[in-house]
CSV table of C-alpha atoms in Angstrom, one decimal:
chain,number,residue,atom,x,y,z
A,277,UNK,CA,108.5,131.7,103.1
A,278,UNK,CA,110.3,128.6,105.0
A,279,UNK,CA,107.9,126.5,103.3
A,280,UNK,CA,108.8,128.1,99.7
A,281,UNK,CA,111.8,126.9,100.5
A,282,UNK,CA,111.6,123.6,102.0
A,283,UNK,CA,109.7,122.9,99.0
A,284,UNK,CA,112.3,124.1,96.5
A,285,UNK,CA,115.1,122.2,99.0
A,286,UNK,CA,113.1,118.9,98.4
A,287,UNK,CA,112.8,119.3,94.9
A,288,UNK,CA,116.5,119.6,94.3
A,289,UNK,CA,116.8,116.9,96.3
A,290,UNK,CA,114.3,114.4,94.6
A,291,UNK,CA,116.1,115.4,91.0
A,292,UNK,CA,119.5,115.0,92.6
A,293,UNK,CA,118.5,111.3,93.5
A,294,UNK,CA,116.9,110.7,90.0
A,295,UNK,CA,120.0,111.9,88.5
A,296,UNK,CA,121.9,110.1,90.5
A,297,UNK,CA,120.1,106.9,90.3
A,298,UNK,CA,120.3,107.2,86.6
A,299,UNK,CA,124.1,107.9,87.0
A,300,UNK,CA,124.7,104.8,89.2
A,301,UNK,CA,122.9,102.5,86.8
A,302,UNK,CA,125.0,103.4,84.0
A,303,UNK,CA,127.9,103.3,85.8
A,304,UNK,CA,127.0,100.0,86.7
A,305,UNK,CA,126.4,99.1,83.1
A,306,UNK,CA,129.4,100.1,82.4
A,307,UNK,CA,131.3,98.3,85.1
A,308,UNK,CA,129.5,95.6,83.7
A,309,UNK,CA,130.4,95.5,80.3
A,310,UNK,CA,134.0,96.6,81.1
A,311,UNK,CA,135.4,93.1,81.6
A,312,UNK,CA,139.2,92.6,81.2
A,313,UNK,CA,139.5,96.0,78.9
A,314,UNK,CA,138.8,98.2,81.8
A,315,UNK,CA,136.4,101.6,81.1
A,316,UNK,CA,136.7,102.1,77.6
A,317,UNK,CA,134.9,104.2,75.0
A,318,UNK,CA,133.4,101.0,73.2
A,319,UNK,CA,132.4,100.0,76.8
A,320,UNK,CA,130.6,103.1,77.3
A,321,UNK,CA,129.1,103.0,74.1
A,322,UNK,CA,127.9,99.5,74.8
A,323,UNK,CA,126.6,100.7,78.1
A,324,UNK,CA,124.5,103.0,76.9
A,325,UNK,CA,123.2,101.0,74.1
A,326,UNK,CA,121.8,98.8,76.5
A,327,UNK,CA,120.5,101.4,78.9
A,328,UNK,CA,118.5,102.9,75.5
A,329,UNK,CA,117.2,99.5,74.8
A,330,UNK,CA,116.0,98.6,78.1
A,331,UNK,CA,114.0,101.7,78.3
A,332,UNK,CA,112.8,101.1,75.0
A,333,UNK,CA,111.5,97.9,76.1
A,334,UNK,CA,109.8,99.3,79.5
A,335,UNK,CA,108.1,101.8,77.1
A,336,UNK,CA,107.2,99.1,75.0
A,337,UNK,CA,105.8,97.6,77.8
A,338,UNK,CA,103.4,100.2,79.1
A,339,UNK,CA,102.3,101.1,75.4
A,340,UNK,CA,101.3,97.1,75.5
A,341,UNK,CA,99.3,97.1,78.5
A,342,UNK,CA,97.7,100.4,78.0
A,343,UNK,CA,96.9,99.0,73.9
A,344,UNK,CA,95.2,95.9,75.9
A,345,UNK,CA,93.2,97.9,78.5
A,346,UNK,CA,91.9,100.0,75.3
A,347,UNK,CA,90.9,97.3,73.3
A,348,UNK,CA,88.9,96.2,76.4
A,349,UNK,CA,87.1,99.3,76.9
A,350,UNK,CA,86.4,99.0,73.0
A,351,UNK,CA,85.1,95.8,72.9
A,352,UNK,CA,82.9,96.4,76.1
A,353,UNK,CA,81.7,99.7,74.8
A,354,UNK,CA,81.2,98.0,70.8
A,355,UNK,CA,78.2,95.9,72.9
A,356,UNK,CA,75.9,99.3,73.0
A,357,UNK,CA,76.1,100.0,69.3
A,358,UNK,CA,72.9,100.5,67.9
A,359,UNK,CA,71.8,97.5,65.1
A,360,UNK,CA,71.4,98.1,61.7
A,361,UNK,CA,67.8,99.5,60.4
A,362,UNK,CA,66.8,99.1,56.8
A,363,UNK,CA,66.0,102.4,56.5
A,364,UNK,CA,69.1,104.1,57.3
A,365,UNK,CA,71.8,105.6,55.4
A,366,UNK,CA,73.3,102.2,53.0
A,367,UNK,CA,75.2,101.9,50.4
A,368,UNK,CA,74.9,98.4,48.8
A,369,UNK,CA,72.5,95.9,49.3
A,370,UNK,CA,70.1,96.7,52.4
A,371,UNK,CA,70.1,92.5,53.1
A,372,UNK,CA,74.2,91.8,53.1
A,373,UNK,CA,74.9,89.7,55.9
A,374,UNK,CA,77.7,91.8,57.1
A,375,UNK,CA,77.7,96.0,57.4
A,376,UNK,CA,80.3,98.4,57.8
A,377,UNK,CA,78.9,101.1,60.4
A,378,UNK,CA,80.5,104.5,60.1
A,379,UNK,CA,80.2,107.3,62.2
A,380,UNK,CA,81.6,110.1,59.9
A,381,UNK,CA,82.3,114.0,59.3
A,382,UNK,CA,81.9,115.9,56.7
A,383,UNK,CA,84.2,118.4,57.4
A,384,UNK,CA,86.7,115.8,58.5
A,385,UNK,CA,89.7,115.5,56.2
A,386,UNK,CA,90.7,111.7,57.7
A,387,UNK,CA,86.7,110.7,56.6
A,388,UNK,CA,87.3,112.3,53.1
A,389,UNK,CA,90.1,109.9,52.7
A,390,UNK,CA,88.5,106.9,54.1
A,391,UNK,CA,84.9,107.8,52.0
A,392,UNK,CA,85.7,106.2,49.0
A,393,UNK,CA,87.1,103.2,50.5
A,394,UNK,CA,83.8,102.4,51.7
A,395,UNK,CA,82.5,102.4,48.1
A,396,UNK,CA,85.6,99.7,47.5
A,397,UNK,CA,84.5,97.6,50.2
A,398,UNK,CA,81.2,97.5,48.8
A,399,UNK,CA,82.4,97.1,45.0
A,400,UNK,CA,85.0,94.0,47.0
A,401,UNK,CA,81.9,92.2,48.6
A,402,UNK,CA,78.7,92.6,46.1
A,403,UNK,CA,75.3,91.5,47.9
A,404,UNK,CA,77.5,90.3,51.4
A,405,UNK,CA,78.7,93.7,52.4
A,406,UNK,CA,77.0,97.3,52.9
A,407,UNK,CA,78.4,100.6,54.5
A,408,UNK,CA,75.8,102.7,56.9
A,409,UNK,CA,76.7,106.1,57.3
A,410,UNK,CA,76.1,107.6,60.8
A,411,UNK,CA,76.6,111.6,61.8
A,412,UNK,CA,79.6,112.4,64.4
A,413,UNK,CA,79.9,116.0,63.6
A,414,UNK,CA,83.5,116.8,65.4
A,415,UNK,CA,82.6,120.4,67.9
A,416,UNK,CA,85.9,122.1,66.1
A,417,UNK,CA,84.4,121.5,62.8
A,418,UNK,CA,81.0,123.5,63.6
A,419,UNK,CA,79.0,125.1,62.6
A,420,UNK,CA,79.3,123.6,59.3
A,421,UNK,CA,80.3,120.2,59.9
A,422,UNK,CA,76.3,120.0,61.7
A,423,UNK,CA,74.6,122.1,59.1
A,424,UNK,CA,75.8,119.8,56.3
A,425,UNK,CA,74.8,116.7,58.3
A,426,UNK,CA,71.4,118.4,58.5
A,427,UNK,CA,71.5,119.4,54.7
A,428,UNK,CA,72.3,115.4,53.8
A,429,UNK,CA,69.6,114.4,56.0
A,430,UNK,CA,66.8,116.9,54.3
A,431,UNK,CA,68.5,115.3,50.9
A,432,UNK,CA,68.1,111.7,51.9
A,433,UNK,CA,64.3,112.7,53.3
A,434,UNK,CA,63.4,114.8,49.8
A,435,UNK,CA,65.2,112.8,47.2
A,436,UNK,CA,65.9,109.6,49.0
A,437,UNK,CA,68.8,107.1,49.3
A,438,UNK,CA,70.8,107.4,46.1
A,439,UNK,CA,70.2,111.2,46.2
A,440,UNK,CA,71.7,110.9,49.6
A,441,UNK,CA,75.1,109.1,48.9
A,442,UNK,CA,75.3,111.5,45.6
A,443,UNK,CA,75.4,114.5,48.2
A,444,UNK,CA,77.6,112.7,50.8
A,445,UNK,CA,79.9,112.1,47.6
A,446,UNK,CA,80.3,115.6,46.7
A,447,UNK,CA,80.4,117.3,50.1
A,448,UNK,CA,84.0,114.9,50.7
A,449,UNK,CA,85.1,116.2,47.4
A,450,UNK,CA,85.2,119.6,48.4
A,451,UNK,CA,86.6,118.7,51.9
A,452,UNK,CA,90.2,119.8,52.7
A,453,UNK,CA,92.2,119.7,55.5
A,454,UNK,CA,91.2,123.5,56.5
A,455,UNK,CA,87.9,122.4,56.3
A,456,UNK,CA,85.8,123.3,52.8
A,457,UNK,CA,84.3,126.6,54.0
A,458,UNK,CA,81.1,126.3,52.2
A,459,UNK,CA,78.4,128.9,52.8
A,460,UNK,CA,74.6,128.3,52.7
A,461,UNK,CA,74.3,129.0,48.9
A,462,UNK,CA,76.9,126.5,47.9
A,463,UNK,CA,75.3,123.6,50.5
A,464,UNK,CA,71.8,124.4,48.8
A,465,UNK,CA,73.2,124.4,45.3
A,466,UNK,CA,74.8,121.0,45.5
A,467,UNK,CA,71.4,119.3,47.1
A,468,UNK,CA,69.5,121.1,44.2
A,469,UNK,CA,72.5,119.0,41.6
A,470,UNK,CA,71.9,115.8,43.8
A,471,UNK,CA,68.2,116.0,42.9
A,472,UNK,CA,65.7,118.3,45.5
A,473,UNK,CA,63.6,120.9,44.6
A,474,UNK,CA,65.3,123.9,46.0
A,475,UNK,CA,62.5,125.6,48.0
A,476,UNK,CA,61.1,122.2,49.7
A,477,UNK,CA,65.5,121.7,50.8
A,478,UNK,CA,65.8,125.6,52.2
A,479,UNK,CA,62.4,124.8,54.4
A,480,UNK,CA,63.8,121.5,55.5
A,481,UNK,CA,67.4,122.8,56.3
A,482,UNK,CA,65.8,125.9,58.1
A,483,UNK,CA,63.0,124.1,60.0
A,484,UNK,CA,65.8,122.0,62.6
A,485,UNK,CA,63.6,119.2,62.5
A,486,UNK,CA,66.8,116.8,61.5
A,487,UNK,CA,68.8,118.6,64.8
A,488,UNK,CA,67.6,115.9,67.1
A,489,UNK,CA,68.5,113.2,64.8
A,490,UNK,CA,72.4,114.4,64.2
A,491,UNK,CA,72.7,114.7,68.0
A,492,UNK,CA,71.0,111.4,68.6
A,493,UNK,CA,73.9,109.8,66.1
A,494,UNK,CA,76.6,111.1,67.9
A,495,UNK,CA,75.0,110.3,71.5
A,496,UNK,CA,74.8,106.5,70.2
A,497,UNK,CA,78.1,106.4,68.7
A,498,UNK,CA,79.9,107.7,71.9
A,499,UNK,CA,78.2,105.2,73.9
A,500,UNK,CA,79.6,102.7,71.5
A,501,UNK,CA,82.7,104.1,71.8
A,502,UNK,CA,83.5,106.5,68.9
A,503,UNK,CA,85.8,109.4,70.1
A,504,UNK,CA,87.3,110.4,66.8
A,505,UNK,CA,86.3,110.3,62.9
A,506,UNK,CA,86.0,108.0,61.1
A,507,UNK,CA,84.8,105.6,63.9
A,508,UNK,CA,83.9,102.1,62.2
A,509,UNK,CA,82.1,99.0,63.4
A,510,UNK,CA,82.5,95.7,61.6
A,511,UNK,CA,78.9,94.4,62.0
A,512,UNK,CA,78.0,90.8,61.5
A,513,UNK,CA,74.2,91.1,61.0
A,514,UNK,CA,73.7,87.5,61.6
A,515,UNK,CA,75.6,86.5,64.5
A,516,UNK,CA,75.9,90.0,66.4
A,517,UNK,CA,79.9,90.0,66.3
A,518,UNK,CA,81.0,93.6,66.3
A,519,UNK,CA,84.7,94.4,65.6
A,520,UNK,CA,85.8,98.4,66.0
A,521,UNK,CA,88.0,99.5,63.3
A,522,UNK,CA,89.7,103.2,64.3
A,523,UNK,CA,90.3,105.9,61.3
A,524,UNK,CA,90.6,105.7,58.0
A,525,UNK,CA,92.2,102.0,56.9
A,526,UNK,CA,92.6,100.2,54.0
A,527,UNK,CA,90.6,98.1,52.0
A,528,UNK,CA,93.3,95.7,52.6
A,529,UNK,CA,92.9,96.2,56.7
A,530,UNK,CA,89.3,96.0,56.6
A,531,UNK,CA,89.6,92.5,54.5
A,532,UNK,CA,91.3,91.0,57.5
A,533,UNK,CA,88.0,91.5,59.4
A,534,UNK,CA,85.2,90.8,57.0
A,535,UNK,CA,87.0,87.6,55.7
A,536,UNK,CA,86.5,85.6,58.7
A,537,UNK,CA,82.8,86.7,59.0
A,538,UNK,CA,81.0,85.3,55.8
């Protein structure tokens, strides 16, 4: 009981000290701005504005330092990015000197926003830039997000790269902020529409053969610094230069990174 009372007393003393310190500081600001006119409403307002500005500057500096540290960590993690292979899911020329590697989730609304931008990037840089799709289904979008990732791998196996991208386009067209809620029947129907045999697809989907592949994408993306989706990397395939781009950025934003690389 004594310990509790002592802790309470110390907490009150500490809080009082903080409040007192703020009041003293604020009072000094008022006095400093008072001049010959004394303490007036106008001087109090000026002192308050000065105090707020100093706090904002302090917070801005803290944020700047945090961003700087985060960028250093990202630059270091990006070195772990797996090199682009020609047998991956590539939109655009497989021989393009620049790749935009995107770790994405078919149930992510931000990925849905970004997906058409990947098409814009390829269209803006024909033969020069391609887009590489890798899986990063988020746990709170599962089990559907992982199920769709596996389904897309089966489509790619059975009908090729173009069918994969048609399937990806169709999946993102159904995504909503609350998840698209597709069931297996719809997942199969969309795959058939993309050009696969229904029986072969359902066999592949239920076989578990791509479970490890999707999990490997997640682990490799995490090692490279991906913490959310879409997580993107602009890669110069000739020099090895890598720039991480977080989130669903615009075509114009990517151009500021791509153009100096070309």
